[in-house]
Coordinates of C-alpha atoms in Angstrom, one line a residue:
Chain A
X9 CA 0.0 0.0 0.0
X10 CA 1.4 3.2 -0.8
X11 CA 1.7 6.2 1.7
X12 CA -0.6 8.3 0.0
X13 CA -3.4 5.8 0.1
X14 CA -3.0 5.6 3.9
X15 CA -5.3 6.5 5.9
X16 CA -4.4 9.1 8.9
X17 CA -5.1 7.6 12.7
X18 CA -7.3 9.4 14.5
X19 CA -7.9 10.3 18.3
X20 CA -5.4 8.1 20.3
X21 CA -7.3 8.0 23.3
X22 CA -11.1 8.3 22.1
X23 CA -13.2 8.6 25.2
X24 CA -10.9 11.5 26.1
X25 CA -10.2 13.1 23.4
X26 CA -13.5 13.5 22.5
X27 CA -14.9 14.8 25.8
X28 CA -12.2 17.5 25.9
X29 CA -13.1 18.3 21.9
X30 CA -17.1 18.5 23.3
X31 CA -16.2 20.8 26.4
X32 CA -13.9 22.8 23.8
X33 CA -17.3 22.9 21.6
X34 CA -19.9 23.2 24.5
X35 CA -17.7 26.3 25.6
X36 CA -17.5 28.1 22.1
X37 CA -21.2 27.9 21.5
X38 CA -22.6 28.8 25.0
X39 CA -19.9 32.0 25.0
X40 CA -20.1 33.0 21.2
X41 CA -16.9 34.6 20.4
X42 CA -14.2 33.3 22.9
X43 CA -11.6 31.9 21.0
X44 CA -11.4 27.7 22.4
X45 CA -8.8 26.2 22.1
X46 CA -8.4 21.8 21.7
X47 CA -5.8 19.3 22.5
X48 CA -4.7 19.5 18.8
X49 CA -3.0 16.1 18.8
X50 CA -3.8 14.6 15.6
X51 CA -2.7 15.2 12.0
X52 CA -5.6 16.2 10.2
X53 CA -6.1 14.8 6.7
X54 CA -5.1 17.1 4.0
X55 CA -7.1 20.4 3.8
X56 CA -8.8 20.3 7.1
X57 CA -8.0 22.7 10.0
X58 CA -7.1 20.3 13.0
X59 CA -10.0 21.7 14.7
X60 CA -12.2 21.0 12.4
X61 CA -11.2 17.6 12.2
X62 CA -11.6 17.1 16.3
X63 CA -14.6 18.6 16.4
X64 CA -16.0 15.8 13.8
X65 CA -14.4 12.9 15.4
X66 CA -15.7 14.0 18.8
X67 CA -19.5 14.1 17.4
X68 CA -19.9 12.9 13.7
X69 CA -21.2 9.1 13.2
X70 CA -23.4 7.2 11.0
X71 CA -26.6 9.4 12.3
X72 CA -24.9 12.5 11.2
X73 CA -24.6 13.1 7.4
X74 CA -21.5 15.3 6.5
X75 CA -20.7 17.4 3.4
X76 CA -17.9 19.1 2.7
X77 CA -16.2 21.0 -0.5
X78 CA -16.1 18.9 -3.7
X79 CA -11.8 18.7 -3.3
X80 CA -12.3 17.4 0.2
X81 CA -14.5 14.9 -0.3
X82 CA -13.1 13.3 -3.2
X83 CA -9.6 14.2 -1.7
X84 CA -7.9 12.2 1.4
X85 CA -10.3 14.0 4.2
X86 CA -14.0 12.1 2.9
X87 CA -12.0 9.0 2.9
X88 CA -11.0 9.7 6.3
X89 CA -13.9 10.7 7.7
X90 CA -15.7 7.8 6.5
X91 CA -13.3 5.8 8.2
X92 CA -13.0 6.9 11.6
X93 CA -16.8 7.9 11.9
X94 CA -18.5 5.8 9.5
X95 CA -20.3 9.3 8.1
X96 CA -22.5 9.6 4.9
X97 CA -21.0 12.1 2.6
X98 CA -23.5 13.9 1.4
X99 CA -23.5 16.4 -2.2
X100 CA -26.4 18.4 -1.6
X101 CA -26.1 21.0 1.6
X102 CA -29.2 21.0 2.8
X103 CA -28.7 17.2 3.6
X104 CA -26.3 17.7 5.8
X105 CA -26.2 17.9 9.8
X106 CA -22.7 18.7 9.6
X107 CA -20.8 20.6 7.2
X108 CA -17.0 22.1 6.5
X109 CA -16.9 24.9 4.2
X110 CA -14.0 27.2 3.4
X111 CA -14.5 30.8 4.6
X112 CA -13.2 32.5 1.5
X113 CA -15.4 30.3 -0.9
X114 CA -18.3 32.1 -2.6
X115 CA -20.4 28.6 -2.6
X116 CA -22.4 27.4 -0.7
X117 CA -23.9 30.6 1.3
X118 CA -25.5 29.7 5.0
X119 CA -28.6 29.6 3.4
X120 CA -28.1 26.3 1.7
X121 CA -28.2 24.6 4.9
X122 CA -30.9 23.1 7.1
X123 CA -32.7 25.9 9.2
X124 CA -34.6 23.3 10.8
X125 CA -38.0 23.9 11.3
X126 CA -40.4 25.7 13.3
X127 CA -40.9 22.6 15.6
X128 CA -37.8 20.8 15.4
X129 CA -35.6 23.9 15.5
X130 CA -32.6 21.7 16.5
X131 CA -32.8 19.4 13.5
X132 CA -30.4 22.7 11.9
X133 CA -27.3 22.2 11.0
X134 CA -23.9 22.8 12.4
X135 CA -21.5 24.5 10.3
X136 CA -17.5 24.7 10.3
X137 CA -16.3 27.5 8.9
X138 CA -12.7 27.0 8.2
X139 CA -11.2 30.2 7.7
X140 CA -7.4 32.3 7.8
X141 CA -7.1 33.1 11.3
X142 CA -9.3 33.7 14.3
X143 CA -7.7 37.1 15.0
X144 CA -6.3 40.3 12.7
X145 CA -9.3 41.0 10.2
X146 CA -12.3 43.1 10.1
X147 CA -14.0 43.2 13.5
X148 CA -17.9 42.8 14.4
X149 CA -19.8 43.3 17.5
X150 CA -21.3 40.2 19.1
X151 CA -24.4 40.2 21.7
X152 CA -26.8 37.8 22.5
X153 CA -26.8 34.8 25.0
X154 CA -23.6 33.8 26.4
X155 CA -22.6 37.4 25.9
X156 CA -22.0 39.9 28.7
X157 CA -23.2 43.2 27.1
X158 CA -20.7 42.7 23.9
X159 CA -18.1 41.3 22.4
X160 CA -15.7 41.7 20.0
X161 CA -14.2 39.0 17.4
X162 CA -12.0 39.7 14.4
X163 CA -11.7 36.5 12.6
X164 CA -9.6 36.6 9.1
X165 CA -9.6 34.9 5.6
X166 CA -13.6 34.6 5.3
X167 CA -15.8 35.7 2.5
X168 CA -17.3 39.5 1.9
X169 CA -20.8 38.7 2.2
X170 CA -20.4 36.5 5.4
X171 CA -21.3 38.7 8.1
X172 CA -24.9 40.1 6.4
X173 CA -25.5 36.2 5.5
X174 CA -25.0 35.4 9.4
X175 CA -27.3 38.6 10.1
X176 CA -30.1 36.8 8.0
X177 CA -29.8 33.7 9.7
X178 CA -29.6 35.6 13.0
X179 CA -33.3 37.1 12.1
X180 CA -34.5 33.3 11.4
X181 CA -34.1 32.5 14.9
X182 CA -35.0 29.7 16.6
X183 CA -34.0 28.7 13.6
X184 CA -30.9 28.8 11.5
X185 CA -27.4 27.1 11.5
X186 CA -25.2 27.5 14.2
X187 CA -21.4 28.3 13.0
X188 CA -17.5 27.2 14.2
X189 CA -15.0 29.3 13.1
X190 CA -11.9 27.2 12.5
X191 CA -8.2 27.6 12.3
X192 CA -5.1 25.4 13.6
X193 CA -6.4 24.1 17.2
X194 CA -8.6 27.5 18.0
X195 CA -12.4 27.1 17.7
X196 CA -14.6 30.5 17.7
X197 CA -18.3 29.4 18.3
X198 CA -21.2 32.3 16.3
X199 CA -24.5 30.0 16.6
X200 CA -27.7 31.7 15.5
X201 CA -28.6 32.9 18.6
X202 CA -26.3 35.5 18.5
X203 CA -26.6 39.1 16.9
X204 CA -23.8 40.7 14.9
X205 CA -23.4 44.3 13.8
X206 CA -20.3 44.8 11.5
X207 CA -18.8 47.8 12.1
X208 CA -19.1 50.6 10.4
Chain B
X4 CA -25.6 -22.7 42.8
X5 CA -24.3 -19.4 42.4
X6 CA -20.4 -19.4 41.0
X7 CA -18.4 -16.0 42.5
X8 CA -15.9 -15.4 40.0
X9 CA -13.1 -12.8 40.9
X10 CA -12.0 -10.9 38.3
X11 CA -8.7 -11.0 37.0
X12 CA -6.3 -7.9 37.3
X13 CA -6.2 -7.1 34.0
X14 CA -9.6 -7.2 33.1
X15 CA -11.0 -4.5 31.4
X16 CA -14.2 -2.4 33.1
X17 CA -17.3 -3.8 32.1
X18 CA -18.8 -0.5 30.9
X19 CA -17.1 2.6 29.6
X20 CA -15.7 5.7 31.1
X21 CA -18.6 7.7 32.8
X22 CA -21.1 4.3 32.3
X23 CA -23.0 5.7 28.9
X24 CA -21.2 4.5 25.6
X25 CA -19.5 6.6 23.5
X26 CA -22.5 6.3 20.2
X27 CA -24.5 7.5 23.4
X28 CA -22.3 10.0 24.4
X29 CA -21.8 11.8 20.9
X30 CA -26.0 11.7 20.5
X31 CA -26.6 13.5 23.5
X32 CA -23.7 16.1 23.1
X33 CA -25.1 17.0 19.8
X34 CA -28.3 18.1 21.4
X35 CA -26.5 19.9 24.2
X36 CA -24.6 21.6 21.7
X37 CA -28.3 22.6 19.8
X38 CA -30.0 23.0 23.2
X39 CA -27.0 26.0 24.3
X40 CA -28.3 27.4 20.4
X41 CA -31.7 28.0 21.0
X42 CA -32.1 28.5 24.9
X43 CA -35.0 27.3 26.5
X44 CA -35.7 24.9 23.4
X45 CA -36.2 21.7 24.7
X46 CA -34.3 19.1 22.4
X47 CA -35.7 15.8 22.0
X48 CA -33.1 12.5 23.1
X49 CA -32.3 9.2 22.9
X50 CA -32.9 8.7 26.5
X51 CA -31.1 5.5 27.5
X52 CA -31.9 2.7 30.6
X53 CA -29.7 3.9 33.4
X54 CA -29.0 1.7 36.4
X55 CA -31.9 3.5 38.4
X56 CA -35.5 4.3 37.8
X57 CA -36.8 7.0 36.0
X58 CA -38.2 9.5 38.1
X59 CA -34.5 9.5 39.8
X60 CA -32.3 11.9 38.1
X61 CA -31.9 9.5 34.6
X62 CA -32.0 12.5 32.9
X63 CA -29.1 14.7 34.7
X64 CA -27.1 11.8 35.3
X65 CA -27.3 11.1 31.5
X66 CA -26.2 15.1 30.4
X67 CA -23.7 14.5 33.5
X68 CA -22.3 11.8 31.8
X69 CA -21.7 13.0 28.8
X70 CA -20.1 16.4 29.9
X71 CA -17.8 14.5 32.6
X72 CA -13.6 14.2 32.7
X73 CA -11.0 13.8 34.4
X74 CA -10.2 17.5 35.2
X75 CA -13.9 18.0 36.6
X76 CA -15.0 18.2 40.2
X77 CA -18.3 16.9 40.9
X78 CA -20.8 18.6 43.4
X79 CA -24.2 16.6 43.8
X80 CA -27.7 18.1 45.8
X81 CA -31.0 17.1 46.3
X82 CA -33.0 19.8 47.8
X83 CA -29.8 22.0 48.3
X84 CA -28.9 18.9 50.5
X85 CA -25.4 16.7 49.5
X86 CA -26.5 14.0 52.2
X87 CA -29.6 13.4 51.2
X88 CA -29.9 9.4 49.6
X89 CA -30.2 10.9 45.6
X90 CA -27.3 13.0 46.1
X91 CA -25.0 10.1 47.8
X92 CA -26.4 7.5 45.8
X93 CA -25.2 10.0 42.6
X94 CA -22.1 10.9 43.8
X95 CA -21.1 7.0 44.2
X96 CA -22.2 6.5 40.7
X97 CA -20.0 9.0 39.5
X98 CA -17.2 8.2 41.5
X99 CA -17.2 4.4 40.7
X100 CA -18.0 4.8 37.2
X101 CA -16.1 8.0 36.0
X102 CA -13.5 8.2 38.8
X103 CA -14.9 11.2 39.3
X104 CA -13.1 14.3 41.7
X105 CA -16.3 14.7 44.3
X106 CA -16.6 17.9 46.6
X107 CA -19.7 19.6 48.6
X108 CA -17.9 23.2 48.2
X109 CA -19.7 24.9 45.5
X110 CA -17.1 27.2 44.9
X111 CA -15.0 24.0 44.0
X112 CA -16.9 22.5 42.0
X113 CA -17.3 22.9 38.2
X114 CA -20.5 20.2 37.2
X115 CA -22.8 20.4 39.9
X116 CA -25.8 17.9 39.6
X117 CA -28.9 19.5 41.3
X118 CA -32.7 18.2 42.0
X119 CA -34.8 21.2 43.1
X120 CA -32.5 23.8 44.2
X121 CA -29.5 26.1 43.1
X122 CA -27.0 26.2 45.5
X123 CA -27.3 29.4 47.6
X124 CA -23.3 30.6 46.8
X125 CA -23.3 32.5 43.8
X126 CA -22.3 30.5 40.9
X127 CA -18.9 31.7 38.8
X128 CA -18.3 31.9 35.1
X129 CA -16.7 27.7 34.3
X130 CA -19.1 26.1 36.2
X131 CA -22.0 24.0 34.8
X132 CA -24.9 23.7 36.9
X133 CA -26.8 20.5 35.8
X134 CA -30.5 19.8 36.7
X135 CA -32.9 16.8 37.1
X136 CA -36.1 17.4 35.6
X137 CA -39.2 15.4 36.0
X138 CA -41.5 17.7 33.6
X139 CA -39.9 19.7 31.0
X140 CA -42.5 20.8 29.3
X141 CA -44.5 23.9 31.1
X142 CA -47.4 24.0 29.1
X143 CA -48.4 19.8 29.7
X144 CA -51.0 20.3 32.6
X145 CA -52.8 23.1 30.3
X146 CA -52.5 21.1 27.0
X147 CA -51.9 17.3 27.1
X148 CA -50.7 16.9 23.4
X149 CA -47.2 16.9 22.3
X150 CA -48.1 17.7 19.0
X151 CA -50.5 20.8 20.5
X152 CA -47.0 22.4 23.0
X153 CA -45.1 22.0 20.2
X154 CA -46.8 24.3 17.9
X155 CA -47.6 26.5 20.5
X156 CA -43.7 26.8 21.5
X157 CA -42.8 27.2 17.5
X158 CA -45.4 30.1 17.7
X159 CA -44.9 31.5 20.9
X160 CA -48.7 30.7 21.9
X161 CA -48.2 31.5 25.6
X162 CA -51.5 33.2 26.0
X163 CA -53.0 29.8 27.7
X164 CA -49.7 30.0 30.7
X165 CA -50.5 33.8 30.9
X166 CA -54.4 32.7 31.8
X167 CA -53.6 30.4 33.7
X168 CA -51.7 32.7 35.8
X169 CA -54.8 35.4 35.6
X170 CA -56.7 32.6 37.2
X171 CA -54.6 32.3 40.2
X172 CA -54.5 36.2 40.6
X173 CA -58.1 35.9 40.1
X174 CA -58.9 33.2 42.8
X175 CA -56.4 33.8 45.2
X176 CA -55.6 37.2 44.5
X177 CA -51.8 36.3 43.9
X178 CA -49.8 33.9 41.8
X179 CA -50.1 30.3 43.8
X180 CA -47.1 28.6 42.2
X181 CA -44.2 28.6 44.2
X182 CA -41.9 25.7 42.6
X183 CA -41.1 25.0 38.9
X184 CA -42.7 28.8 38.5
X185 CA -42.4 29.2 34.3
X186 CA -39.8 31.6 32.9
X187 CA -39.5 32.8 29.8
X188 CA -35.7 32.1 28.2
X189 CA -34.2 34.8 26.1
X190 CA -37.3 36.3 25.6
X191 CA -38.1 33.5 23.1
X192 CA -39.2 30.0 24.9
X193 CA -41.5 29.5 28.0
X194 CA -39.4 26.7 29.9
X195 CA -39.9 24.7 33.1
X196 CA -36.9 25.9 35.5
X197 CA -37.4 22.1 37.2
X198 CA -39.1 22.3 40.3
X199 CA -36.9 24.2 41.8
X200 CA -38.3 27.1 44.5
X201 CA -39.5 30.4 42.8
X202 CA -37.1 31.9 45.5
X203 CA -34.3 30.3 42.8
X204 CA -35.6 31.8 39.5
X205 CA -33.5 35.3 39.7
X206 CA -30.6 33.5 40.3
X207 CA -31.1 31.8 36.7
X208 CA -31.5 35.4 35.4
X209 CA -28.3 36.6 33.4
X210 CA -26.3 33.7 35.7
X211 CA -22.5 33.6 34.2
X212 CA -22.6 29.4 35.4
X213 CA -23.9 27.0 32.1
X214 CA -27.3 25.5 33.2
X215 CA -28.3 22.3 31.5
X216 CA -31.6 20.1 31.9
X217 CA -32.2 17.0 31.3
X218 CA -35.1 14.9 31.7
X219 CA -35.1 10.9 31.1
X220 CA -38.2 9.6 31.0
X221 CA -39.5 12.4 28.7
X222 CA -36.5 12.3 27.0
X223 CA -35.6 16.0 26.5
X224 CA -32.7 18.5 26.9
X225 CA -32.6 22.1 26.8
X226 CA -30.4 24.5 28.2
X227 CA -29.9 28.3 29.2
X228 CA -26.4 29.7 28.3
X229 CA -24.0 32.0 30.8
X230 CA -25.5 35.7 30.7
X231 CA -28.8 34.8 29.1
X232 CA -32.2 36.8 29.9
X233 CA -34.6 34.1 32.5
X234 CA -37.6 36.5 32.8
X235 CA -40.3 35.0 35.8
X236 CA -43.7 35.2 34.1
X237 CA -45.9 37.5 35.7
X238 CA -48.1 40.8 35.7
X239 CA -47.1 44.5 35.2
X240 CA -49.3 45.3 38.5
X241 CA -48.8 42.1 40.0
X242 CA -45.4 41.4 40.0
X243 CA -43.0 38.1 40.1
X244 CA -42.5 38.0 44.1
X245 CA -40.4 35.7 46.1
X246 CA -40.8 33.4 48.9
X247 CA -39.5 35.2 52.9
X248 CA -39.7 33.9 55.8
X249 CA -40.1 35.8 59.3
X250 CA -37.0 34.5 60.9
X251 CA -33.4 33.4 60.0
X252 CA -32.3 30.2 59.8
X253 CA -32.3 28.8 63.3
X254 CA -28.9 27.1 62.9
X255 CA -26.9 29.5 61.0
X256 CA -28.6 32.7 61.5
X257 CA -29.0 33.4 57.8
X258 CA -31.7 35.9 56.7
X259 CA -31.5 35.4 52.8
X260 CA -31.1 31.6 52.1
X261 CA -34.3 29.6 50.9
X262 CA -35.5 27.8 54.8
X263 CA -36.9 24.6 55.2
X264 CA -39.7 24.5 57.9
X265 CA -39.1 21.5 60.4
X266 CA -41.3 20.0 62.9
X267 CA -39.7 19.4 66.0
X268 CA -41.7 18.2 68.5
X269 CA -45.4 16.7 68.3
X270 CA -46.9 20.3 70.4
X271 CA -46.3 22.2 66.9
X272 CA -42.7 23.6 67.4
X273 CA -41.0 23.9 64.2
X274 CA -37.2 25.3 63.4
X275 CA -36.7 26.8 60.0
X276 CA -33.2 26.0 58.7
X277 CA -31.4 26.3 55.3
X278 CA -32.3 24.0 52.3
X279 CA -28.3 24.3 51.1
X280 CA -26.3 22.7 53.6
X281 CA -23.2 23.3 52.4
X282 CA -23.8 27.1 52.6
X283 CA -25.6 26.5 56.3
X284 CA -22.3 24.5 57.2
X285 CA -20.1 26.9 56.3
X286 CA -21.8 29.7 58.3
X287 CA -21.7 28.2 61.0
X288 CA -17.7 27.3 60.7
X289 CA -17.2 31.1 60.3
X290 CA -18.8 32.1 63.4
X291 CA -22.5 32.6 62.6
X292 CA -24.8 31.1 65.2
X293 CA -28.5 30.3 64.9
X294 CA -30.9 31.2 67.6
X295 CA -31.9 27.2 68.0
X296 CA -28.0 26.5 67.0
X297 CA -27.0 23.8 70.2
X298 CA -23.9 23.2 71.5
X299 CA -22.8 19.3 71.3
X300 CA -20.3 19.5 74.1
X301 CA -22.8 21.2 76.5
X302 CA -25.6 18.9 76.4
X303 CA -22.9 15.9 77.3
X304 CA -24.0 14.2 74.0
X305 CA -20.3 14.2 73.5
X306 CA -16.9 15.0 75.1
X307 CA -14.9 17.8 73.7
X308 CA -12.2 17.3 72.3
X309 CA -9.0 18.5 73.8
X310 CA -6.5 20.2 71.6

């Protein structure tokens, strides 16, 4: 077997790994904006952030499908994603319960994925956003739950239109999907609970 | 006949870390992780068999579970109480199944497993405040159908909670609820606080602690982040009041913990003391003294002890 049809291990120590990935999560979603960080102690597959890759051992399995950017999932990160969680790769977005995109990508917008719906607000889905940095670019204003008055974030490297489409999925609330910014081992949690004003 | 085996050294556990499995684990961490979304929200869940009935905490011990390591110190109550038999019976679970890091300080804790109160210490940013509930939804005993709550949570129906408040103003001339008193979560979703005292709703209000719920046998989750609005229903000229009492706690001396009335003799003498006795014990060890507060050594129940 050649090297470049190995697949990459993943968590060495599962049950651990995974809870400490979950707290990292559970943190970055019930305070939007603090920057998480996670035991970063795997090699992700090519072309995923190593947080992006913990956060979808730590909660992706058979129940959850997953789609990700035509180069990834042809590339080596579906194959190992299907191995380590047994997830269906999915091609259409709104399919999907969890998703990677790239933050500087034009396609897919948030709106492609699965609001949920007006009863089943949690069947949304979750969204990694895998972007430049977490810190240095143009800064918004966060407030909402989790949020002591406001906050500030300035992640890097994502898309023009990203903050007005996270403004519309704000105003769906209950529903909408719920974001993870990603880079290296930092996680930044935006789910749609929380309001952001770009500044001006 | 009955064969005893002993178990080899090397055998492995027969369950996993924390008792639920890890397919388990990931299911109900993807609904905490949608429940901290939309606040208040309940979020339906595989709710598993755990080794003791439903009605007992299945549901905490299962969002417990699945939020649990090794760098976490575990603080259990059951009516503010960490003696009582749920709360030791808890506590042993944990420790034998997740060799968990036990304590009775709340200020040392960071998961603390509660049935029916919120420990009377104010609770810090880090800490996750985990609670049994036995009803999650608030609007079942005014509309049995799950398929009738639902739609009136996706389209914020509350009218029928607000009459059935009006009701109580109008027959007793104030709001008769005094546990599990509805609260509206980020001004979005009427939710059941669990039964805890109404005395406990404004510390839920804006509270930098994560609180998660979890109810087993109706097999829903639903959570209220740090610094998120918890708004006690109520009337702009009848407003959300909360329980006093006409004397401190008779052990401690506290005037503003929630106090549990006790019946001490059979001619109708009572004591009222604190529900959270971890904050009653530790007034006491700074000095505080109750009016009813006796003193071991004096009665010559025991000898004191010489230094």
């Amino acid at each position: 077997m050649s090297a470049q049809n190995m697949i990459a291990p993943g968590f060495s120590d599962p049950v651990f790994q995974s809870q400490a990935a979950f707290r990292a999560l559970l943190d970055a979603l019930s305070e939007p904006g603090t920057l998480r960080r996670v035991d970063g102690d795997i090699t992700p597959p090519e072309g995923m952030e190593a947080a992006t890759a913990i956060a979808l051992l730590a909660l992706a399995d058979y129940e959850t499908p997953v789609w990700l950017p035509q180069a990834l999932r042809d590339g080596p990160a579906g194959q190992w994603l299907r191995f380590h969680c047994g997830v269906t790769l999915v091609a259409e977005p709104g399919q999907a319960t969890f998703a990677v995109i790239d933050g500087t990508a034009a396609e897919p917008t948030l709106a492609a994925f699965n609001p949920g719906n007006d009863q089943f607000p949690d069947r949304s889905a979750t969204v990694l956003v895998q972007g430049a940095a977490l810190e240095g670019g143009a800064g918004v204003t966060l407030s909402g739950p989790g949020i002591p008055g406001t906050r500030d974030i300035a992640p890097n490297g994502l898309r023009a239109g990203i903050w007005a489409e996270l403004e519309e999925n704000a105003a769906l609330y209950p529903l909408g999907v719920d974001l993870v910014l990603c880079h290296g081992d930092g996680m930044l949690g935006l789910p749609r609970s929380t309001r952001i004003e770009e500044a001006r | 006949m009955t064969m005893h085996q002993v178990p080899a050294e090397d055998t492995k556990p027969a369950y996993n870390y924390a008792y639920l499995d890890e397919q388990t684990k990931r299911m109900i961490r993807r609904a905490l992780l949608k429940a901290v979304a939309v606040p208040g929200y309940q979020v339906p869940f595989g709710s598993r068999e755990m080794p003791l009935a439903r009605g007992w905490g299945t549901g905490g011990i299962q969002v417990t579970a699945a939020i649990i390591g090794p760098s976490d110190a575990l603080k259990v109550i059951d009516q503010g109480a960490d003696d009582t038999t749920n709360a030791v019976s808890i506590r042993k679970f944990f420790e034998r199944t997740a060799d968990a890091r036990t304590t009775e300080a709340t200020e040392e804790a960071t998961i603390i497993q509660t049935r029916h109160r919120i420990p009377e210490a104010p609770l810090k940013s880090g800490q996750v405040i985990v609670y049994q509930v036995p009803m999650p939804e608030p609007l079942r005993k005014l509309e049995p159908r799950e398929a009738e709550t639902r739609k009136m949570h996706a389209w914020a129906e509350y009218g029928l909670m607000q009459v059935k408040l009006y009701e109580n103003i109008a027959r007793f001339g104030e709001v008769t609820t005094t546990y599990d008193y509805p609260v509206l979560v980020n001004g979005r979703y009427v939710t059941a606080p669990s039964p805890i005292p109404k005395f406990d709703n404004p510390k839920m209000h804006m509270s930098p602690a994560l609180q998660l719920f979890g109810a087993g046998r109706e097999k829903r989750i639903y959570a209220i982040p740090p610094h998120t609005s918890v708004k006690s229903l109520d009337f702009e000229d009848h407003p959300f009041r909360i329980q006093s009492w006409t004397e401190p706690c008779g052990l401690c001396g506290a005037g503003d913990s929630y106090l549990d009335e006790v019946v001490i003799d059979d001619r109708g003498a009572r004591m009222f003391v604190c529900s959270d006795s971890h904050y009653c014990e530790t007034r006491r060890a700074e000095g505080h003294r109750g009016a009813m507060l006796g003193d071991a050594a004096l009665t010559g129940l025991v000898e004191e002890t010489k230094p």
